[in-house]
Coordinates of N, CA and C in Angstrom, one line a residue:
X25 N -13.2 -16.3 -63.6 CA -12.3 -17.5 -63.6 C -12.2 -18.0 -62.2
X26 N -12.4 -19.3 -62.0 CA -12.4 -19.9 -60.6 C -11.0 -20.2 -60.2
X27 N -10.9 -21.0 -59.1 CA -9.6 -21.4 -58.6 C -9.4 -22.9 -58.9
X28 N -8.1 -23.3 -58.7 CA -7.8 -24.7 -59.0 C -8.4 -25.6 -58.0
X29 N -9.1 -26.6 -58.5 CA -9.9 -27.5 -57.6 C -9.3 -28.9 -57.6
X30 N -8.7 -29.3 -58.7 CA -8.2 -30.7 -58.7 C -7.2 -30.8 -59.9
X31 N -6.6 -32.0 -60.0 CA -5.7 -32.3 -61.0 C -6.3 -33.4 -61.9
X32 N -6.2 -33.2 -63.2 CA -6.6 -34.2 -64.2 C -5.4 -34.8 -64.8
X33 N -5.4 -36.1 -65.0 CA -4.2 -36.8 -65.5 C -4.5 -37.2 -67.0
X34 N -3.5 -37.0 -67.8 CA -3.5 -37.5 -69.2 C -2.2 -38.2 -69.4
X35 N -2.2 -39.4 -69.9 CA -1.0 -40.2 -70.1 C -1.0 -40.7 -71.6
X36 N 0.2 -40.9 -72.0 CA 0.5 -41.6 -73.3 C 1.7 -42.5 -73.0
X37 N 1.4 -43.8 -73.1 CA 2.4 -44.8 -72.7 C 3.7 -44.6 -73.6
X38 N 4.8 -44.6 -73.0 CA 6.1 -44.6 -73.6 C 6.4 -43.3 -74.3
X39 N 5.6 -42.2 -74.1 CA 5.9 -40.9 -74.7 C 6.0 -39.9 -73.5
X40 N 4.9 -39.7 -72.8 CA 5.0 -38.7 -71.7 C 3.9 -39.1 -70.6
X41 N 4.2 -38.7 -69.4 CA 3.2 -38.8 -68.3 C 3.1 -37.4 -67.7
X42 N 1.9 -36.8 -67.9 CA 1.8 -35.4 -67.6 C 0.5 -35.2 -66.7
X43 N 0.5 -34.0 -66.0 CA -0.6 -33.6 -65.2 C -1.2 -32.3 -65.8
X44 N -2.5 -32.3 -65.9 CA -3.1 -31.1 -66.4 C -4.0 -30.5 -65.4
X45 N -3.8 -29.2 -65.1 CA -4.6 -28.5 -64.1 C -5.9 -28.0 -64.7
X46 N -7.0 -28.2 -63.9 CA -8.3 -27.7 -64.3 C -8.8 -26.6 -63.4
X47 N -9.4 -25.6 -64.0 CA -9.9 -24.5 -63.2 C -11.4 -24.7 -63.0
X48 N -11.9 -24.6 -61.8 CA -13.4 -24.7 -61.6 C -14.1 -23.6 -62.3
X49 N -15.1 -23.9 -63.2 CA -15.7 -22.9 -64.0 C -16.9 -22.3 -63.3
X50 N -17.4 -21.1 -63.7 CA -18.7 -20.6 -63.2 C -19.8 -21.6 -63.6
X51 N -20.9 -21.5 -63.0 CA -22.0 -22.4 -63.2 C -22.4 -22.3 -64.7
X52 N -22.5 -23.5 -65.3 CA -23.0 -23.5 -66.7 C -21.8 -23.4 -67.7
X53 N -20.6 -23.1 -67.3 CA -19.5 -22.9 -68.2 C -18.7 -24.2 -68.3
X54 N -17.8 -24.3 -69.3 CA -17.0 -25.4 -69.5 C -15.7 -25.3 -68.5
X55 N -15.2 -26.4 -68.1 CA -14.0 -26.4 -67.3 C -12.8 -25.9 -68.2
X56 N -12.0 -25.1 -67.6 CA -10.9 -24.5 -68.4 C -9.6 -25.2 -68.0
X57 N -8.9 -25.8 -69.0 CA -7.6 -26.4 -68.7 C -6.5 -25.3 -68.9
X58 N -5.7 -25.2 -67.8 CA -4.8 -24.0 -67.8 C -3.3 -24.3 -67.9
X59 N -2.9 -25.5 -67.6 CA -1.5 -25.8 -67.7 C -1.3 -27.3 -67.7
X60 N -0.2 -27.7 -68.4 CA 0.2 -29.1 -68.4 C 1.7 -29.2 -68.0
X61 N 2.0 -30.1 -67.0 CA 3.3 -30.2 -66.5 C 3.8 -31.7 -66.8
X62 N 4.9 -31.9 -67.5 CA 5.4 -33.2 -67.7 C 6.1 -33.7 -66.4
X63 N 5.7 -34.9 -66.0 CA 6.3 -35.5 -64.8 C 7.4 -36.5 -65.1
X64 N 7.2 -37.2 -66.2 CA 8.2 -38.3 -66.5 C 8.2 -38.5 -68.0
X65 N 9.3 -39.0 -68.6 CA 9.3 -39.2 -70.0 C 8.4 -40.3 -70.5
X66 N 8.0 -41.2 -69.6 CA 7.1 -42.3 -70.0 C 6.3 -42.7 -68.8
X67 N 5.2 -43.4 -69.0 CA 4.3 -43.8 -67.9 C 3.2 -44.6 -68.5
X68 N 2.7 -45.6 -67.7 CA 1.6 -46.4 -68.1 C 0.4 -46.1 -67.2
X69 N 0.0 -47.0 -66.3 CA -1.1 -46.8 -65.4 C -0.9 -45.7 -64.5
X70 N -1.9 -44.9 -64.2 CA -1.7 -43.7 -63.3 C -2.9 -43.4 -62.5
X71 N -2.7 -42.9 -61.3 CA -3.8 -42.5 -60.4 C -3.4 -41.2 -59.7
X72 N -4.4 -40.5 -59.1 CA -4.1 -39.2 -58.4 C -5.0 -39.1 -57.2
X73 N -4.5 -38.6 -56.1 CA -5.3 -38.2 -54.9 C -5.1 -36.8 -54.6
X74 N -6.2 -36.2 -54.1 CA -6.2 -34.7 -53.9 C -6.5 -34.4 -52.4
X75 N -5.7 -33.4 -51.9 CA -5.9 -32.9 -50.5 C -6.7 -31.6 -50.6
X76 N -7.9 -31.6 -50.2 CA -8.8 -30.5 -50.4 C -8.4 -29.3 -49.5
X77 N -7.7 -29.6 -48.4 CA -7.3 -28.6 -47.5 C -6.1 -27.7 -48.0
X78 N -5.2 -28.4 -48.7 CA -4.0 -27.7 -49.2 C -3.9 -27.5 -50.7
X79 N -4.8 -28.2 -51.4 CA -4.7 -28.2 -52.9 C -3.6 -29.0 -53.5
X80 N -2.9 -29.7 -52.6 CA -1.8 -30.6 -53.1 C -2.3 -31.9 -53.6
X81 N -1.6 -32.6 -54.5 CA -2.0 -33.9 -55.0 C -0.8 -34.8 -55.0
X82 N -1.0 -36.1 -54.9 CA 0.0 -37.1 -55.1 C -0.4 -37.9 -56.4
X83 N 0.5 -38.0 -57.3 CA 0.3 -38.8 -58.5 C 1.2 -40.1 -58.4
X84 N 0.6 -41.2 -58.7 CA 1.3 -42.5 -58.8 C 1.2 -43.0 -60.2
X85 N 2.3 -43.7 -60.7 CA 2.2 -44.3 -62.0 C 3.2 -45.4 -62.1
X86 N 2.9 -46.3 -63.0 CA 3.9 -47.4 -63.3 C 4.7 -47.1 -64.6
X87 N 5.9 -47.6 -64.6 CA 6.7 -47.4 -65.7 C 7.7 -48.6 -65.8
X88 N 7.6 -49.4 -66.8 CA 8.5 -50.6 -67.0 C 8.5 -51.5 -65.8
X89 N 7.3 -51.7 -65.2 CA 7.1 -52.6 -64.1 C 7.3 -52.0 -62.7
X90 N 7.9 -50.8 -62.6 CA 8.2 -50.1 -61.3 C 7.0 -49.2 -61.0
X91 N 6.9 -48.8 -59.8 CA 5.9 -47.9 -59.3 C 6.5 -46.6 -58.6
X92 N 6.0 -45.5 -59.1 CA 6.6 -44.2 -58.6 C 5.4 -43.3 -58.0
X93 N 5.8 -42.3 -57.2 CA 4.9 -41.3 -56.7 C 5.6 -39.9 -56.7
X94 N 4.8 -38.9 -56.9 CA 5.3 -37.5 -56.9 C 4.2 -36.6 -56.2
X95 N 4.7 -35.7 -55.4 CA 3.9 -34.8 -54.7 C 3.8 -33.4 -55.5
X96 N 2.6 -32.9 -55.7 CA 2.5 -31.7 -56.5 C 1.8 -30.6 -55.7
X97 N 2.1 -29.4 -55.9 CA 1.4 -28.3 -55.2 C 0.1 -28.0 -56.0
X98 N -0.6 -26.9 -55.6 CA -1.9 -26.6 -56.1 C -1.8 -26.2 -57.6
X99 N -0.6 -25.8 -58.0 CA -0.4 -25.4 -59.4 C 0.2 -26.5 -60.3
X100 N 0.3 -27.7 -59.7 CA 0.8 -28.9 -60.5 C 2.3 -29.0 -60.5
X101 N 3.0 -28.1 -59.8 CA 4.5 -28.2 -59.8 C 4.9 -29.2 -58.7
X102 N 6.1 -29.8 -59.0 CA 6.6 -30.8 -58.1 C 7.1 -30.2 -56.8
X103 N 6.7 -30.9 -55.7 CA 7.2 -30.5 -54.4 C 8.2 -31.5 -53.9
X104 N 7.9 -32.8 -54.2 CA 8.8 -33.9 -53.7 C 8.6 -35.1 -54.7
X105 N 9.7 -35.8 -54.8 CA 9.7 -37.0 -55.7 C 10.3 -36.7 -57.1
X106 N 10.2 -37.6 -58.0 CA 9.5 -38.9 -57.8 C 10.2 -39.8 -56.8
X107 N 9.5 -40.6 -56.0 CA 10.0 -41.6 -55.2 C 9.6 -43.0 -55.7
X108 N 10.5 -44.0 -55.5 CA 10.1 -45.4 -55.9 C 9.4 -46.1 -54.8
X109 N 8.2 -46.5 -55.1 CA 7.4 -47.2 -54.2 C 7.6 -48.7 -54.3
X110 N 7.7 -49.2 -55.5 CA 8.0 -50.6 -55.7 C 8.8 -50.8 -57.0
X111 N 9.9 -51.6 -56.9 CA 10.8 -51.9 -58.0 C 11.1 -53.4 -58.1
X112 N 10.1 -54.1 -58.6 CA 10.2 -55.6 -58.6 C 11.4 -56.0 -59.5
X113 N 11.9 -57.2 -59.3 CA 13.0 -57.7 -60.1 C 12.6 -57.9 -61.5
X114 N 13.6 -58.1 -62.4 CA 13.4 -58.3 -63.8 C 12.4 -59.4 -64.1
X115 N 11.4 -59.1 -65.0 CA 10.4 -60.1 -65.4 C 9.2 -60.1 -64.5
X116 N 9.2 -59.3 -63.5 CA 8.0 -59.1 -62.6 C 7.7 -57.6 -62.5
X117 N 6.5 -57.3 -62.1 CA 6.1 -55.9 -62.1 C 5.0 -55.6 -61.0
X118 N 4.8 -54.2 -60.9 CA 3.7 -53.7 -60.1 C 2.7 -53.1 -61.1
X119 N 1.4 -53.2 -60.8 CA 0.4 -52.7 -61.7 C -0.9 -52.3 -60.9
X120 N -1.7 -51.6 -61.6 CA -3.1 -51.2 -61.1 C -3.0 -50.3 -59.9
X121 N -2.1 -49.3 -59.8 CA -2.0 -48.5 -58.5 C -3.2 -47.7 -58.2
X122 N -3.6 -47.6 -56.9 CA -4.6 -46.7 -56.5 C -4.1 -45.9 -55.3
X123 N -4.2 -44.6 -55.3 CA -3.7 -43.8 -54.2 C -4.9 -43.0 -53.6
X124 N -4.9 -42.9 -52.2 CA -6.0 -42.2 -51.5 C -5.4 -41.4 -50.4
X125 N -6.0 -40.3 -50.1 CA -5.6 -39.4 -49.0 C -6.4 -39.8 -47.7
X126 N -5.6 -39.8 -46.6 CA -6.3 -40.0 -45.3 C -6.3 -38.6 -44.7
X127 N -6.5 -38.4 -43.4 CA -6.5 -37.1 -42.7 C -5.2 -36.4 -42.9
X128 N -4.1 -37.1 -42.8 CA -2.8 -36.4 -42.8 C -1.7 -37.2 -43.5
X129 N -2.0 -38.1 -44.4 CA -1.0 -38.8 -45.1 C -1.6 -39.4 -46.4
X130 N -0.9 -40.3 -47.1 CA -1.3 -40.9 -48.3 C -1.1 -42.4 -48.2
X131 N -1.9 -43.2 -48.9 CA -1.8 -44.6 -49.0 C -1.9 -45.1 -50.4
X132 N -1.0 -46.0 -50.8 CA -1.0 -46.5 -52.2 C -1.3 -48.0 -52.1
X133 N -2.2 -48.5 -52.9 CA -2.4 -49.9 -53.0 C -2.1 -50.3 -54.5
X134 N -1.5 -51.5 -54.6 CA -1.1 -52.0 -56.0 C -1.0 -53.5 -56.0
X135 N -1.1 -54.1 -57.2 CA -0.9 -55.5 -57.4 C 0.5 -55.8 -57.8
X136 N 1.1 -56.9 -57.4 CA 2.5 -57.2 -57.8 C 2.7 -58.7 -57.8
X137 N 3.6 -59.2 -58.7 CA 4.0 -60.6 -58.7 C 5.4 -60.7 -58.3
X138 N 5.9 -59.7 -57.4 CA 7.3 -59.6 -57.1 C 7.8 -60.7 -56.2
X139 N 6.9 -61.4 -55.4 CA 7.4 -62.4 -54.5 C 8.0 -63.6 -55.2
X140 N 9.1 -64.1 -54.8 CA 9.7 -65.2 -55.5 C 8.8 -66.4 -55.7
X141 N 7.9 -66.6 -54.7 CA 7.0 -67.8 -54.8 C 5.8 -67.6 -55.8
X142 N 5.7 -66.4 -56.3 CA 4.6 -66.1 -57.3 C 5.0 -66.6 -58.6
X143 N 4.1 -67.3 -59.3 CA 4.3 -67.8 -60.6 C 3.3 -67.3 -61.6
X144 N 3.3 -66.0 -61.8 CA 2.3 -65.4 -62.7 C 1.1 -64.9 -61.9
X145 N 1.0 -65.2 -60.6 CA -0.1 -64.7 -59.8 C 0.3 -63.4 -59.1
X146 N -0.7 -62.5 -58.9 CA -0.5 -61.3 -58.3 C -1.1 -61.2 -56.9
X147 N -0.4 -60.4 -56.0 CA -1.0 -60.2 -54.7 C -1.1 -58.7 -54.5
X148 N -1.9 -58.3 -53.5 CA -2.1 -56.9 -53.2 C -1.3 -56.4 -52.0
X149 N -0.6 -55.3 -52.3 CA 0.3 -54.7 -51.2 C -0.1 -53.2 -51.1
X150 N 0.2 -52.7 -49.9 CA 0.0 -51.2 -49.7 C 1.4 -50.6 -49.3
X151 N 1.5 -49.3 -49.5 CA 2.6 -48.5 -49.1 C 2.2 -47.2 -48.5
X152 N 2.6 -46.9 -47.3 CA 2.2 -45.7 -46.6 C 3.2 -44.6 -47.0
X153 N 2.7 -43.4 -47.3 CA 3.5 -42.2 -47.6 C 3.1 -41.1 -46.6
X154 N 4.1 -40.5 -46.0 CA 3.8 -39.3 -45.1 C 3.3 -38.2 -45.9
X155 N 2.8 -37.1 -45.2 CA 2.3 -36.0 -45.9 C 3.2 -35.3 -46.9
X156 N 4.5 -35.4 -46.6 CA 5.5 -34.8 -47.5 C 6.2 -35.9 -48.4
X157 N 5.6 -37.0 -48.5 CA 6.0 -38.1 -49.4 C 7.2 -38.9 -48.9
X158 N 7.5 -38.9 -47.7 CA 8.5 -39.9 -47.1 C 7.9 -41.3 -47.1
X159 N 8.7 -42.3 -47.5 CA 8.3 -43.6 -47.5 C 8.1 -44.2 -46.1
X160 N 6.9 -44.8 -45.9 CA 6.6 -45.4 -44.7 C 6.5 -46.9 -44.9
X161 N 5.9 -47.7 -43.9 CA 5.9 -49.1 -44.0 C 5.0 -49.6 -45.2
X162 N 5.3 -50.8 -45.6 CA 4.5 -51.5 -46.6 C 3.9 -52.7 -46.0
X163 N 2.7 -53.2 -46.5 CA 2.0 -54.3 -46.0 C 1.5 -55.2 -47.1
X164 N 1.5 -56.5 -46.8 CA 0.9 -57.5 -47.7 C -0.5 -57.6 -47.2
X165 N -1.5 -57.3 -48.1 CA -2.9 -57.3 -47.7 C -3.6 -58.6 -47.9
X166 N -3.3 -59.2 -49.0 CA -4.1 -60.4 -49.4 C -3.4 -61.6 -48.7
X167 N -4.2 -62.5 -48.1 CA -3.6 -63.6 -47.4 C -3.2 -64.7 -48.4
X168 N -2.4 -65.6 -47.9 CA -2.0 -66.8 -48.7 C -3.2 -67.8 -48.6
X169 N -3.8 -68.0 -49.7 CA -5.0 -68.8 -49.7 C -4.9 -70.0 -50.6
X170 N -3.7 -70.2 -51.2 CA -3.6 -71.4 -52.1 C -2.9 -71.0 -53.4
X171 N -2.5 -72.1 -54.1 CA -1.9 -71.8 -55.4 C -2.8 -71.3 -56.4
X172 N -2.3 -70.6 -57.4 CA -3.0 -70.1 -58.6 C -4.1 -69.1 -58.2
X173 N -3.9 -68.4 -57.1 CA -4.8 -67.3 -56.7 C -4.3 -66.0 -57.2
X174 N -5.1 -65.3 -58.0 CA -4.6 -64.0 -58.7 C -5.4 -62.9 -58.1
X175 N -4.7 -61.9 -57.5 CA -5.4 -60.8 -56.8 C -5.0 -59.5 -57.6
X176 N -6.0 -58.7 -58.1 CA -5.6 -57.5 -58.8 C -6.7 -56.4 -58.6
X177 N -6.4 -55.3 -59.3 CA -7.4 -54.1 -59.4 C -7.8 -53.6 -58.0
X178 N -6.8 -53.2 -57.2 CA -7.2 -52.7 -55.9 C -7.8 -51.3 -56.0
X179 N -8.7 -51.0 -55.0 CA -9.3 -49.6 -54.9 C -9.5 -49.3 -53.5
X180 N -9.1 -48.1 -53.1 CA -9.1 -47.6 -51.7 C -10.2 -46.5 -51.5
X181 N -10.8 -46.5 -50.3 CA -11.6 -45.4 -49.8 C -11.3 -45.1 -48.4
X182 N -11.3 -43.8 -48.0 CA -10.9 -43.4 -46.6 C -12.2 -43.1 -45.9
X183 N -12.3 -43.6 -44.6 CA -13.5 -43.2 -43.8 C -13.0 -42.3 -42.6
X184 N -13.2 -41.0 -42.7 CA -12.7 -40.2 -41.6 C -13.3 -40.4 -40.3
X185 N -14.5 -41.0 -40.2 CA -15.2 -41.3 -38.9 C -14.5 -42.4 -38.2
X186 N -14.1 -43.5 -38.9 CA -13.4 -44.6 -38.2 C -11.9 -44.5 -38.3
X187 N -11.4 -43.5 -39.2 CA -10.0 -43.4 -39.4 C -9.4 -44.7 -39.9
X188 N -10.1 -45.3 -40.9 CA -9.7 -46.5 -41.5 C -9.9 -46.4 -43.0
X189 N -9.1 -47.2 -43.7 CA -9.4 -47.4 -45.2 C -10.2 -48.7 -45.4
X190 N -11.0 -48.6 -46.5 CA -11.6 -49.9 -47.0 C -10.9 -50.2 -48.3
X191 N -10.4 -51.4 -48.5 CA -9.7 -51.8 -49.7 C -10.6 -52.9 -50.3
X192 N -10.9 -52.8 -51.6 CA -11.6 -53.8 -52.4 C -10.7 -54.2 -53.5
X193 N -10.8 -55.5 -54.0 CA -10.0 -55.9 -55.1 C -10.6 -57.1 -55.7
X194 N -10.1 -57.5 -56.9 CA -10.7 -58.7 -57.6 C -9.8 -59.9 -57.5
X195 N -10.4 -61.0 -57.1 CA -9.7 -62.3 -57.0 C -10.2 -63.2 -58.1
X196 N -9.2 -63.9 -58.8 CA -9.5 -64.9 -59.8 C -8.8 -66.2 -59.3
X197 N -9.6 -67.3 -59.4 CA -9.1 -68.6 -58.9 C -9.5 -69.6 -60.0
X198 N -8.5 -70.0 -60.9 CA -8.8 -71.0 -61.9 C -9.0 -72.4 -61.2
X199 N -10.1 -73.0 -61.5 CA -10.3 -74.4 -61.1 C -10.9 -75.1 -62.2
X200 N -10.0 -75.7 -63.0 CA -10.4 -76.4 -64.2 C -11.5 -77.4 -63.9
X201 N -12.6 -77.5 -64.8 CA -12.7 -76.8 -66.0 C -13.4 -75.4 -65.9
X202 N -13.4 -74.9 -64.7 CA -14.1 -73.6 -64.4 C -13.2 -72.6 -63.8
X203 N -13.5 -71.3 -63.9 CA -12.7 -70.2 -63.3 C -13.6 -69.4 -62.4
X204 N -13.2 -69.2 -61.2 CA -14.0 -68.4 -60.2 C -13.5 -67.0 -60.0
X205 N -14.4 -66.0 -60.0 CA -14.0 -64.7 -59.8 C -14.9 -64.1 -58.7
X206 N -14.3 -63.2 -57.8 CA -15.0 -62.6 -56.7 C -14.4 -61.3 -56.4
X207 N -15.2 -60.4 -55.8 CA -14.7 -59.1 -55.3 C -14.6 -59.3 -53.8
X208 N -13.4 -58.9 -53.3 CA -13.0 -59.1 -51.9 C -12.9 -57.7 -51.2
X209 N -13.0 -57.6 -49.9 CA -12.9 -56.4 -49.2 C -12.2 -56.6 -47.8
X210 N -11.5 -55.6 -47.4 CA -10.8 -55.7 -46.1 C -10.6 -54.3 -45.5
X211 N -10.8 -54.1 -44.2 CA -10.5 -52.9 -43.6 C -9.0 -52.8 -43.3
X212 N -8.5 -51.5 -43.4 CA -7.0 -51.3 -43.2 C -6.9 -50.2 -42.2
X213 N -5.8 -50.2 -41.5 CA -5.4 -49.0 -40.6 C -5.1 -47.8 -41.5
X214 N -4.9 -46.7 -40.9 CA -4.4 -45.5 -41.7 C -3.1 -45.7 -42.3
X215 N -2.3 -46.6 -41.7 CA -1.0 -47.0 -42.3 C -1.0 -48.1 -43.3
X216 N -2.2 -48.7 -43.6 CA -2.3 -49.7 -44.6 C -2.2 -51.1 -44.1
X217 N -2.1 -51.3 -42.8 CA -2.0 -52.7 -42.3 C -3.4 -53.3 -42.2
X218 N -3.6 -54.6 -42.5 CA -4.9 -55.2 -42.4 C -5.5 -55.2 -41.0
X219 N -6.8 -54.9 -40.9 CA -7.5 -54.8 -39.6 C -8.5 -56.0 -39.5
X220 N -9.1 -56.4 -40.5 CA -10.2 -57.4 -40.4 C -9.9 -58.5 -41.3
X221 N -10.6 -59.6 -41.2 CA -10.6 -60.7 -42.1 C -11.2 -60.3 -43.4
X222 N -10.6 -60.7 -44.5 CA -11.2 -60.3 -45.8 C -12.6 -61.0 -46.0
X223 N -13.4 -60.3 -46.7 CA -14.8 -60.8 -47.0 C -15.1 -60.6 -48.4
X224 N -16.0 -61.5 -48.9 CA -16.5 -61.4 -50.2 C -17.7 -60.4 -50.2
X225 N -17.7 -59.5 -51.2 CA -18.8 -58.4 -51.1 C -19.8 -58.6 -52.3
X226 N -19.5 -59.5 -53.2 CA -20.5 -59.8 -54.3 C -20.5 -61.3 -54.4
X227 N -21.6 -61.9 -54.9 CA -21.7 -63.3 -55.2 C -20.5 -63.7 -56.1
X228 N -19.9 -64.9 -55.8 CA -18.9 -65.4 -56.6 C -19.4 -65.8 -58.0
X229 N -18.7 -65.5 -59.1 CA -19.1 -65.9 -60.4 C -18.2 -67.0 -60.9
X230 N -18.8 -67.9 -61.6 CA -18.1 -69.1 -62.1 C -18.2 -69.1 -63.7
X231 N -17.0 -69.2 -64.3 CA -16.9 -69.2 -65.8 C -16.3 -70.5 -66.2
X232 N -16.6 -70.9 -67.5 CA -15.9 -72.0 -68.1 C -14.5 -71.6 -68.4
X233 N -13.5 -72.4 -68.1 CA -12.1 -72.0 -68.3 C -11.7 -72.1 -69.7

């Protein structure tokens, strides 16, 4: 029987949000699921990041429009949290969270329409979490580029050589009678603040509205 290598997440909306521990199997054997720990009575979108040095994980999830995080030990037991990362006002929400480990902390990226000026459009924000899940600064990552710009589906990757994150996300810009979609990218500091001008990484696609 191997040792715990990572955490696998299983969710059922409005029923339970749980983490299942997986044991690394011998070569050629099936992965063994050894334990399930309920973290919250409900949950929707979920993501997890793993610290290979300590075996600890951070799980983030949305529930009723709010965004939470919890720190787990190598056995899937709670160490800290849950903490509230984003709690938008009624009628608005946070969605599509992605969490990633840096050398010594965690960063969460998510889409939200919480700003009062947003009228159904989403923007991308980040929130820095210390190693022990203390809340750090938050940053608005997507620039103001005009009305009806919808930014969603953020994804993070950490580069230990440059000590920077790369953030990519999807932009939709309706321009009747056509709709434009593109994938954008931007470098971030370890704390989640923008470093570079955003760039398109794939050719823009145009659809009939």
